[in-house]
mmCIF file of C-alpha atoms in Angstrom:
data_model
loop_
_atom_site.group_PDB
_atom_site.id
_atom_site.type_symbol
_atom_site.label_atom_id
_atom_site.label_comp_id
_atom_site.label_asym_id
_atom_site.label_seq_id
_atom_site.Cartn_x
_atom_site.Cartn_y
_atom_site.Cartn_z
ATOM 1 C CA UNK N 1 229.365 188.286 10.757
ATOM 2 C CA UNK N 2 231.671 190.931 11.485
ATOM 3 C CA UNK N 3 230.906 191.518 15.113
ATOM 4 C CA UNK N 4 230.850 187.118 15.655
ATOM 5 C CA UNK N 5 235.227 187.934 14.712
ATOM 6 C CA UNK N 6 235.472 190.422 16.256
ATOM 7 C CA UNK N 7 233.840 189.446 19.553
ATOM 8 C CA UNK N 8 235.722 186.216 18.991
ATOM 9 C CA UNK N 9 239.186 188.181 18.733
ATOM 10 C CA UNK N 10 238.579 189.852 22.135
ATOM 11 C CA UNK N 11 237.911 186.538 23.713
ATOM 12 C CA UNK N 12 240.950 185.094 22.723
ATOM 13 C CA UNK N 13 243.007 188.100 23.374
ATOM 14 C CA UNK N 14 241.291 188.121 26.406
ATOM 15 C CA UNK N 15 242.310 184.602 27.617
ATOM 16 C CA UNK N 16 245.920 185.099 26.290
ATOM 17 C CA UNK N 17 246.188 188.508 28.011
ATOM 18 C CA UNK N 18 244.842 185.884 31.292
ATOM 19 C CA UNK N 19 247.909 183.064 30.623
ATOM 20 C CA UNK N 20 250.402 186.229 30.575
ATOM 21 C CA UNK N 21 249.316 186.831 33.425
ATOM 22 C CA UNK N 22 249.201 183.490 35.603
ATOM 23 C CA UNK N 23 253.099 183.367 33.555
ATOM 24 C CA UNK N 24 253.886 186.329 35.214
ATOM 25 C CA UNK N 25 252.368 185.296 38.541
ATOM 26 C CA UNK N 26 254.089 182.257 38.533
ATOM 27 C CA UNK N 27 257.599 183.138 37.872
ATOM 28 C CA UNK N 28 257.521 185.857 40.226
ATOM 29 C CA UNK N 29 256.472 183.388 42.509
ATOM 30 C CA UNK N 30 259.625 181.605 41.985
ATOM 31 C CA UNK N 31 262.245 184.152 42.448
ATOM 32 C CA UNK N 32 260.838 184.939 45.781
ATOM 33 C CA UNK N 33 261.030 181.089 46.255
ATOM 34 C CA UNK N 34 264.347 180.844 45.582
ATOM 35 C CA UNK N 35 265.392 184.174 47.496
ATOM 36 C CA UNK N 36 263.869 182.483 50.148
ATOM 37 C CA UNK N 37 265.301 179.208 49.790
ATOM 38 C CA UNK N 38 269.144 181.550 48.895
ATOM 39 C CA UNK N 39 268.474 182.955 52.738
ATOM 40 C CA UNK N 40 267.527 180.180 54.540
ATOM 41 C CA UNK N 41 270.520 178.587 53.027
ATOM 42 C CA UNK N 42 272.713 181.244 53.867
ATOM 43 C CA UNK N 43 270.793 181.455 57.811
ATOM 44 C CA UNK N 44 271.132 177.390 58.529
ATOM 45 C CA UNK N 45 275.238 177.750 57.474
ATOM 46 C CA UNK N 46 275.642 181.054 59.589
ATOM 47 C CA UNK N 47 273.835 179.455 62.662
ATOM 48 C CA UNK N 48 275.685 175.782 62.205
ATOM 49 C CA UNK N 49 278.638 177.451 62.117
ATOM 50 C CA UNK N 50 277.869 179.311 65.173
ATOM 51 C CA UNK N 51 276.970 176.771 67.045
ATOM 52 C CA UNK N 52 279.572 174.317 65.385
ATOM 53 C CA UNK N 53 282.051 177.099 66.891
ATOM 54 C CA UNK N 54 280.383 177.232 70.144
ATOM 55 C CA UNK N 55 280.432 173.553 71.156
ATOM 56 C CA UNK N 56 284.412 173.107 70.086
ATOM 57 C CA UNK N 57 285.471 176.185 71.813
ATOM 58 C CA UNK N 58 285.366 177.527 74.807
ATOM 59 C CA UNK N 59 282.179 180.447 75.907
ATOM 60 C CA UNK N 60 285.221 183.778 75.938
ATOM 61 C CA UNK N 61 287.085 182.260 73.183
ATOM 62 C CA UNK N 62 283.531 182.284 70.830
ATOM 63 C CA UNK N 63 282.405 185.621 69.291
ATOM 64 C CA UNK N 64 279.504 186.378 66.760
ATOM 65 C CA UNK N 65 280.977 187.163 63.661
ATOM 66 C CA UNK N 66 279.007 190.366 62.020
ATOM 67 C CA UNK N 67 276.653 188.281 59.321
ATOM 68 C CA UNK N 68 275.158 186.503 62.666
ATOM 69 C CA UNK N 69 274.904 189.759 64.478
ATOM 70 C CA UNK N 70 273.094 191.354 61.315
ATOM 71 C CA UNK N 71 270.781 188.190 60.709
ATOM 72 C CA UNK N 72 269.210 188.051 64.588
ATOM 73 C CA UNK N 73 267.483 190.575 64.224
ATOM 74 C CA UNK N 74 264.863 189.383 61.597
ATOM 75 C CA UNK N 75 262.552 187.014 63.353
ATOM 76 C CA UNK N 76 262.162 185.427 60.170
ATOM 77 C CA UNK N 77 266.893 183.963 61.256
ATOM 78 C CA UNK N 78 265.593 183.895 64.917
ATOM 79 C CA UNK N 79 263.049 181.104 64.797
ATOM 80 C CA UNK N 80 265.279 179.390 62.483
ATOM 81 C CA UNK N 81 267.542 179.512 64.763
ATOM 82 C CA UNK N 82 265.657 178.163 67.763
ATOM 83 C CA UNK N 83 264.491 175.417 65.343
ATOM 84 C CA UNK N 84 268.269 174.308 64.869
ATOM 85 C CA UNK N 85 268.913 174.890 68.675
ATOM 86 C CA UNK N 86 266.233 172.864 69.332
ATOM 87 C CA UNK N 87 267.513 169.833 67.020
ATOM 88 C CA UNK N 88 270.952 170.199 67.750
ATOM 89 C CA UNK N 89 269.795 169.670 71.038
ATOM 90 C CA UNK N 90 268.929 166.036 70.255
ATOM 91 C CA UNK N 91 271.733 165.132 69.026
ATOM 92 C CA UNK N 92 274.188 166.001 71.037
ATOM 93 C CA UNK N 93 274.557 165.252 75.860
ATOM 94 C CA UNK N 94 276.915 166.320 78.277
ATOM 95 C CA UNK N 95 279.110 169.400 77.759
ATOM 96 C CA UNK N 96 277.789 169.930 74.379
ATOM 97 C CA UNK N 97 274.039 170.006 75.171
ATOM 98 C CA UNK N 98 274.492 172.451 78.023
ATOM 99 C CA UNK N 99 276.263 174.257 75.617
ATOM 100 C CA UNK N 100 273.409 174.383 73.729
ATOM 101 C CA UNK N 101 271.476 176.081 76.725
ATOM 102 C CA UNK N 102 273.860 178.484 76.902
ATOM 103 C CA UNK N 103 273.029 179.305 73.598
ATOM 104 C CA UNK N 104 268.998 179.967 73.769
ATOM 105 C CA UNK N 105 269.587 181.833 76.952
ATOM 106 C CA UNK N 106 272.055 184.103 75.129
ATOM 107 C CA UNK N 107 270.438 185.370 72.902
ATOM 108 C CA UNK N 108 267.264 185.737 74.923
ATOM 109 C CA UNK N 109 264.941 183.097 73.053
ATOM 110 C CA UNK N 110 263.163 181.908 75.215
ATOM 111 C CA UNK N 111 260.881 185.100 74.615
ATOM 112 C CA UNK N 112 260.113 184.285 70.989
ATOM 113 C CA UNK N 113 259.415 180.971 72.301
ATOM 114 C CA UNK N 114 256.838 181.475 74.434
ATOM 115 C CA UNK N 115 255.073 184.560 71.384
ATOM 116 C CA UNK N 116 254.269 181.283 70.216
ATOM 117 C CA UNK N 117 252.064 180.235 73.056
ATOM 118 C CA UNK N 118 249.625 183.118 72.353
ATOM 119 C CA UNK N 119 249.118 182.039 68.566
ATOM 120 C CA UNK N 120 246.026 181.019 67.272
ATOM 121 C CA UNK N 121 248.013 178.393 65.294
ATOM 122 C CA UNK N 122 248.195 175.565 66.593
ATOM 123 C CA UNK N 123 251.309 173.801 65.603
ATOM 124 C CA UNK N 124 253.018 177.201 66.932
ATOM 125 C CA UNK N 125 252.081 177.014 70.500
ATOM 126 C CA UNK N 126 252.600 173.169 70.302
ATOM 127 C CA UNK N 127 256.127 173.352 69.303
ATOM 128 C CA UNK N 128 256.797 176.583 71.577
ATOM 129 C CA UNK N 129 256.032 174.323 74.349
ATOM 130 C CA UNK N 130 258.259 171.797 72.942
ATOM 131 C CA UNK N 131 260.655 174.762 72.273
ATOM 132 C CA UNK N 132 260.773 175.459 75.860
ATOM 133 C CA UNK N 133 260.559 171.691 76.914
ATOM 134 C CA UNK N 134 264.238 170.857 74.903
ATOM 135 C CA UNK N 135 265.913 174.495 76.259
ATOM 136 C CA UNK N 136 265.136 173.126 79.697
ATOM 137 C CA UNK N 137 263.798 176.664 80.160
ATOM 138 C CA UNK N 138 261.831 176.058 83.928
ATOM 139 C CA UNK N 139 261.037 179.083 84.675
ATOM 140 C CA UNK N 140 257.517 179.459 81.700
ATOM 141 C CA UNK N 141 256.145 176.222 83.634
ATOM 142 C CA UNK N 142 253.723 178.803 84.900
ATOM 143 C CA UNK N 143 253.073 180.254 81.036
ATOM 144 C CA UNK N 144 253.047 176.133 80.096
ATOM 145 C CA UNK N 145 250.483 175.006 82.331
ATOM 146 C CA UNK N 146 247.537 176.231 81.232
ATOM 147 C CA UNK N 147 247.528 174.539 78.814
ATOM 148 C CA UNK N 148 247.343 171.706 79.996
ATOM 149 C CA UNK N 149 243.129 171.797 80.092
ATOM 150 C CA UNK N 150 243.483 173.270 76.293
ATOM 151 C CA UNK N 151 240.742 171.309 73.475
ATOM 152 C CA UNK N 152 243.834 170.311 71.043
ATOM 153 C CA UNK N 153 245.793 166.709 71.566
ATOM 154 C CA UNK N 154 248.547 168.589 70.148
ATOM 155 C CA UNK N 155 248.605 171.357 72.742
ATOM 156 C CA UNK N 156 247.894 169.424 75.775
ATOM 157 C CA UNK N 157 249.673 167.092 74.920
ATOM 158 C CA UNK N 158 253.078 168.831 74.594
ATOM 159 C CA UNK N 159 251.822 170.945 77.927
ATOM 160 C CA UNK N 160 251.584 167.555 80.528
ATOM 161 C CA UNK N 161 254.649 166.207 78.541
ATOM 162 C CA UNK N 162 256.708 170.021 79.852
ATOM 163 C CA UNK N 163 255.481 169.176 83.432
ATOM 164 C CA UNK N 164 256.915 165.719 83.138
ATOM 165 C CA UNK N 165 260.331 166.546 81.908
ATOM 166 C CA UNK N 166 261.199 169.341 84.112
ATOM 167 C CA UNK N 167 259.487 167.690 87.160
ATOM 168 C CA UNK N 168 259.554 164.465 86.881
ATOM 169 C CA UNK N 169 256.930 162.005 89.246
ATOM 170 C CA UNK N 170 255.538 165.297 90.518
ATOM 171 C CA UNK N 171 254.792 166.470 86.682
ATOM 172 C CA UNK N 172 252.291 164.387 87.049
ATOM 173 C CA UNK N 173 250.075 165.805 89.424
ATOM 174 C CA UNK N 174 247.403 166.593 86.658
ATOM 175 C CA UNK N 175 246.369 162.519 86.211
ATOM 176 C CA UNK N 176 244.181 163.412 89.494
ATOM 177 C CA UNK N 177 241.499 165.603 87.279
ATOM 178 C CA UNK N 178 242.326 164.735 84.062
ATOM 179 C CA UNK N 179 239.421 164.035 81.512
ATOM 180 C CA UNK N 180 241.239 163.352 77.756
ATOM 181 C CA UNK N 181 242.529 160.084 77.112
ATOM 182 C CA UNK N 182 246.331 159.345 77.309
ATOM 183 C CA UNK N 183 247.029 158.058 74.275
ATOM 184 C CA UNK N 184 250.063 155.521 73.892
ATOM 185 C CA UNK N 185 252.706 157.182 72.549
ATOM 186 C CA UNK N 186 252.213 159.742 75.260
ATOM 187 C CA UNK N 187 252.432 157.395 78.138
ATOM 188 C CA UNK N 188 255.477 155.867 76.670
ATOM 189 C CA UNK N 189 257.214 159.190 76.303
ATOM 190 C CA UNK N 190 255.651 160.186 80.405
ATOM 191 C CA UNK N 191 257.168 156.894 81.138
ATOM 192 C CA UNK N 192 261.098 158.184 79.259
ATOM 193 C CA UNK N 193 260.634 161.021 81.833
ATOM 194 C CA UNK N 194 260.194 159.888 85.043
ATOM 195 C CA UNK N 195 263.551 158.573 86.411
ATOM 196 C CA UNK N 196 261.954 157.568 89.878
ATOM 197 C CA UNK N 197 258.970 157.479 92.434
ATOM 198 C CA UNK N 198 259.062 159.477 95.728
ATOM 199 C CA UNK N 199 258.844 157.325 98.906
ATOM 200 C CA UNK N 200 255.224 157.559 100.348
ATOM 201 C CA UNK N 201 253.825 158.142 96.771
ATOM 202 C CA UNK N 202 251.089 154.707 97.729
ATOM 203 C CA UNK N 203 248.178 157.108 98.081
ATOM 204 C CA UNK N 204 248.820 158.968 95.026
ATOM 205 C CA UNK N 205 249.214 155.898 93.083
ATOM 206 C CA UNK N 206 245.728 154.157 94.403
ATOM 207 C CA UNK N 207 243.764 157.735 93.850
ATOM 208 C CA UNK N 208 245.446 156.906 90.028
ATOM 209 C CA UNK N 209 244.150 153.648 90.005
ATOM 210 C CA UNK N 210 240.854 155.168 90.396
ATOM 211 C CA UNK N 211 240.745 157.250 87.844
ATOM 212 C CA UNK N 212 237.277 157.052 86.272
ATOM 213 C CA UNK N 213 239.903 157.214 83.487
ATOM 214 C CA UNK N 214 241.135 153.977 81.786
ATOM 215 C CA UNK N 215 244.488 155.519 80.209
ATOM 216 C CA UNK N 216 244.811 157.123 83.226
ATOM 217 C CA UNK N 217 245.019 153.674 84.761
ATOM 218 C CA UNK N 218 246.628 151.848 82.153
ATOM 219 C CA UNK N 219 249.324 154.664 82.805
ATOM 220 C CA UNK N 220 249.475 154.127 85.848
ATOM 221 C CA UNK N 221 249.835 149.846 85.827
ATOM 222 C CA UNK N 222 253.381 150.231 83.360
ATOM 223 C CA UNK N 223 254.302 152.735 85.875
ATOM 224 C CA UNK N 224 254.388 150.129 88.759
ATOM 225 C CA UNK N 225 255.837 147.924 86.598
ATOM 226 C CA UNK N 226 258.985 150.247 85.275
ATOM 227 C CA UNK N 227 259.710 150.905 89.388
ATOM 228 C CA UNK N 228 258.240 147.683 90.361
ATOM 229 C CA UNK N 229 256.552 149.698 94.067
ATOM 230 C CA UNK N 230 255.862 146.336 95.230
ATOM 231 C CA UNK N 231 253.764 148.261 98.243
ATOM 232 C CA UNK N 232 250.666 147.995 95.683
ATOM 233 C CA UNK N 233 249.992 145.006 94.838
ATOM 234 C CA UNK N 234 247.206 144.560 96.878
ATOM 235 C CA UNK N 235 245.229 147.243 95.669
ATOM 236 C CA UNK N 236 246.392 146.176 91.932
ATOM 237 C CA UNK N 237 244.771 142.869 91.928
ATOM 238 C CA UNK N 238 241.310 144.511 93.034
ATOM 239 C CA UNK N 239 241.571 145.721 89.640
ATOM 240 C CA UNK N 240 240.874 142.160 88.150
ATOM 241 C CA UNK N 241 236.885 143.008 88.537
ATOM 242 C CA UNK N 242 237.715 146.275 86.343
ATOM 243 C CA UNK N 243 235.223 147.334 83.865
ATOM 244 C CA UNK N 244 237.359 147.629 80.904
ATOM 245 C CA UNK N 245 239.352 144.399 79.490
ATOM 246 C CA UNK N 246 241.923 146.569 78.637
ATOM 247 C CA UNK N 247 242.475 147.369 81.888
ATOM 248 C CA UNK N 248 242.354 144.193 83.650
ATOM 249 C CA UNK N 249 244.256 142.893 80.647
ATOM 250 C CA UNK N 250 247.355 145.635 81.769
ATOM 251 C CA UNK N 251 246.370 144.940 85.431
ATOM 252 C CA UNK N 252 247.507 140.880 84.818
ATOM 253 C CA UNK N 253 250.747 141.847 83.055
ATOM 254 C CA UNK N 254 251.976 143.966 85.659
ATOM 255 C CA UNK N 255 251.276 141.670 88.721
ATOM 256 C CA UNK N 256 253.077 139.428 87.273
ATOM 257 C CA UNK N 257 256.110 141.920 86.711
ATOM 258 C CA UNK N 258 255.599 142.183 90.826
ATOM 259 C CA UNK N 259 256.598 139.085 90.879
ATOM 260 C CA UNK N 260 254.617 137.568 94.527
ATOM 261 C CA UNK N 261 254.359 134.161 95.319
ATOM 262 C CA UNK N 262 250.120 134.126 95.553
ATOM 263 C CA UNK N 263 249.741 135.369 91.541
ATOM 264 C CA UNK N 264 248.892 132.574 89.111
ATOM 265 C CA UNK N 265 247.042 131.555 92.339
ATOM 266 C CA UNK N 266 245.388 134.731 92.095
ATOM 267 C CA UNK N 267 245.478 134.188 87.972
ATOM 268 C CA UNK N 268 243.732 130.462 88.145
ATOM 269 C CA UNK N 269 241.210 131.620 90.669
ATOM 270 C CA UNK N 270 239.998 134.682 89.257
ATOM 271 C CA UNK N 271 239.891 132.964 85.146
ATOM 272 C CA UNK N 272 236.442 131.272 85.585
ATOM 273 C CA UNK N 273 235.125 135.130 85.782
ATOM 274 C CA UNK N 274 236.766 136.732 82.964
ATOM 275 C CA UNK N 275 236.511 137.145 79.157
ATOM 276 C CA UNK N 276 238.385 135.207 76.780
ATOM 277 C CA UNK N 277 240.776 138.371 76.431
ATOM 278 C CA UNK N 278 241.153 138.162 79.631
ATOM 279 C CA UNK N 279 241.825 134.718 79.740
ATOM 280 C CA UNK N 280 244.259 134.064 76.960
ATOM 281 C CA UNK N 281 246.376 137.035 78.542
ATOM 282 C CA UNK N 282 245.960 134.738 81.976
ATOM 283 C CA UNK N 283 247.312 131.556 80.211
ATOM 284 C CA UNK N 284 250.522 133.772 78.416
ATOM 285 C CA UNK N 285 251.549 134.794 82.368
ATOM 286 C CA UNK N 286 251.569 131.450 83.144
ATOM 287 C CA UNK N 287 253.650 129.862 80.985
ATOM 288 C CA UNK N 288 256.232 133.469 81.537
ATOM 289 C CA UNK N 289 256.370 132.656 85.048
ATOM 290 C CA UNK N 290 257.111 128.879 84.212
ATOM 291 C CA UNK N 291 254.985 127.875 87.336
ATOM 292 C CA UNK N 292 254.592 124.336 87.555
ATOM 293 C CA UNK N 293 251.828 123.971 89.542
ATOM 294 C CA UNK N 294 249.714 125.682 87.127
ATOM 295 C CA UNK N 295 249.815 121.773 85.257
ATOM 296 C CA UNK N 296 246.747 120.856 86.372
ATOM 297 C CA UNK N 297 244.553 123.849 85.294
ATOM 298 C CA UNK N 298 246.092 124.034 82.176
ATOM 299 C CA UNK N 299 245.260 120.345 80.915
ATOM 300 C CA UNK N 300 241.881 121.052 81.888
ATOM 301 C CA UNK N 301 241.897 124.084 79.602
ATOM 302 C CA UNK N 302 243.286 122.503 76.921
ATOM 303 C CA UNK N 303 240.734 119.632 77.080
ATOM 304 C CA UNK N 304 237.133 121.302 78.509
ATOM 305 C CA UNK N 305 236.897 124.078 77.044
ATOM 306 C CA UNK N 306 235.735 124.752 73.786
ATOM 307 C CA UNK N 307 237.261 128.029 72.419
ATOM 308 C CA UNK N 308 240.528 126.973 69.781
ATOM 309 C CA UNK N 309 242.630 129.824 71.094
ATOM 310 C CA UNK N 310 242.457 128.970 75.245
ATOM 311 C CA UNK N 311 243.437 125.071 73.992
ATOM 312 C CA UNK N 312 246.044 126.639 71.810
ATOM 313 C CA UNK N 313 247.197 128.455 74.970
ATOM 314 C CA UNK N 314 246.487 126.165 77.580
ATOM 315 C CA UNK N 315 249.236 123.357 74.612
ATOM 316 C CA UNK N 316 251.728 126.302 74.374
ATOM 317 C CA UNK N 317 252.040 127.155 77.956
ATOM 318 C CA UNK N 318 252.134 123.122 78.576
ATOM 319 C CA UNK N 319 254.914 122.524 76.209
ATOM 320 C CA UNK N 320 257.260 126.068 78.122
ATOM 321 C CA UNK N 321 256.544 123.871 80.896
ATOM 322 C CA UNK N 322 258.032 120.949 79.856
ATOM 323 C CA UNK N 323 254.862 118.872 80.012
ATOM 324 C CA UNK N 324 255.968 117.344 76.246
ATOM 325 C CA UNK N 325 256.033 114.028 76.646
ATOM 326 C CA UNK N 326 251.627 114.410 77.815
ATOM 327 C CA UNK N 327 250.981 116.362 75.060
ATOM 328 C CA UNK N 328 253.060 113.840 72.905
ATOM 329 C CA UNK N 329 251.305 110.812 74.336
ATOM 330 C CA UNK N 330 247.101 112.822 74.404
ATOM 331 C CA UNK N 331 248.424 113.812 70.570
ATOM 332 C CA UNK N 332 248.663 109.689 69.805
ATOM 333 C CA UNK N 333 245.716 108.883 72.062
ATOM 334 C CA UNK N 334 242.794 107.706 69.945
ATOM 335 C CA UNK N 335 240.124 109.996 71.894
ATOM 336 C CA UNK N 336 241.525 112.892 71.089
ATOM 337 C CA UNK N 337 240.458 114.825 68.393
ATOM 338 C CA UNK N 338 241.299 115.640 64.730
ATOM 339 C CA UNK N 339 241.105 120.066 66.130
ATOM 340 C CA UNK N 340 243.002 119.398 69.187
ATOM 341 C CA UNK N 341 245.965 116.937 67.605
ATOM 342 C CA UNK N 342 246.296 119.658 65.044
ATOM 343 C CA UNK N 343 246.294 121.855 68.356
ATOM 344 C CA UNK N 344 249.141 119.359 70.088
ATOM 345 C CA UNK N 345 251.987 119.431 66.894
ATOM 346 C CA UNK N 346 251.400 122.768 66.778
ATOM 347 C CA UNK N 347 252.557 123.195 70.317
ATOM 348 C CA UNK N 348 254.877 120.991 70.191
ATOM 349 C CA UNK N 349 256.302 122.147 66.218
ATOM 350 C CA UNK N 350 255.490 119.500 64.032
ATOM 351 C CA UNK N 351 254.808 119.385 60.701
ATOM 352 C CA UNK N 352 250.870 118.189 59.938
ATOM 353 C CA UNK N 353 250.680 116.131 57.223
#
């Protein structure tokens, strides 16, 4: 009995000791986090003051204070400094932006960013590329280019963006061989970074339009829409027979934006052989175009097509082409089906009782 009580006491004492150890560890960790937080707050204040002084005053009027000089020897401080410069670069433009990049060069922060490219943690590698791109460190392009074939999307997308950000249209050369999918978000970033397409680029564009990578084809079509590249119109029309439905849909949007007088006729000619998603896109394009030559075509789709979605789009297109009287007559026609009447009234934006 005494041994049992002694054993229970020892267990209790052990548990109590464990709880005390955990409490001490939590206290020490909390104190450490507090010190880190205070240190980061102090560093942020020093960095913000330095950036503000450089932006407000001329470069020869600014000298770093003692606290900045001391802290600058700490790698963690320099990393925070680099992050602050990148964040500030996004907020300013013109002279202020140039002064921020001056700080980046003055304190040789390019070396700190380049070191991140050799880190095993992917977010650090991607972050390093982002920092070099934001600070316009074009001299680092050879280092960044080796990440174009990196297995991580997080990394290779930043490398792709960096090349286009530095070189514009010329930086898109990787589209010739890229095996990975270009996401919609990445396509938007790339499009925003390109300011013009050089003359005599039709051969390059043709190669991209013939790519086996559908995302490359789609991106190229968006590029043609942005810059209204009319010289490749005939090549784009061939994509209406592309195996990918998504590519065909994007092709219709691109052809419509290129504003060729034969576009609507081209659409109605290929319409019968298209999947329903593409047929719907064609009807939307006709509605947008306002081309009244397609009125008979639309009426046929409204009356003869068995797909409800097609009928709705056709009715809306007819309404857009000012065929309200025709639609009203069809809605009052006793031979019209109940479904057709509802579709027409919907197109006319009438309340169905």
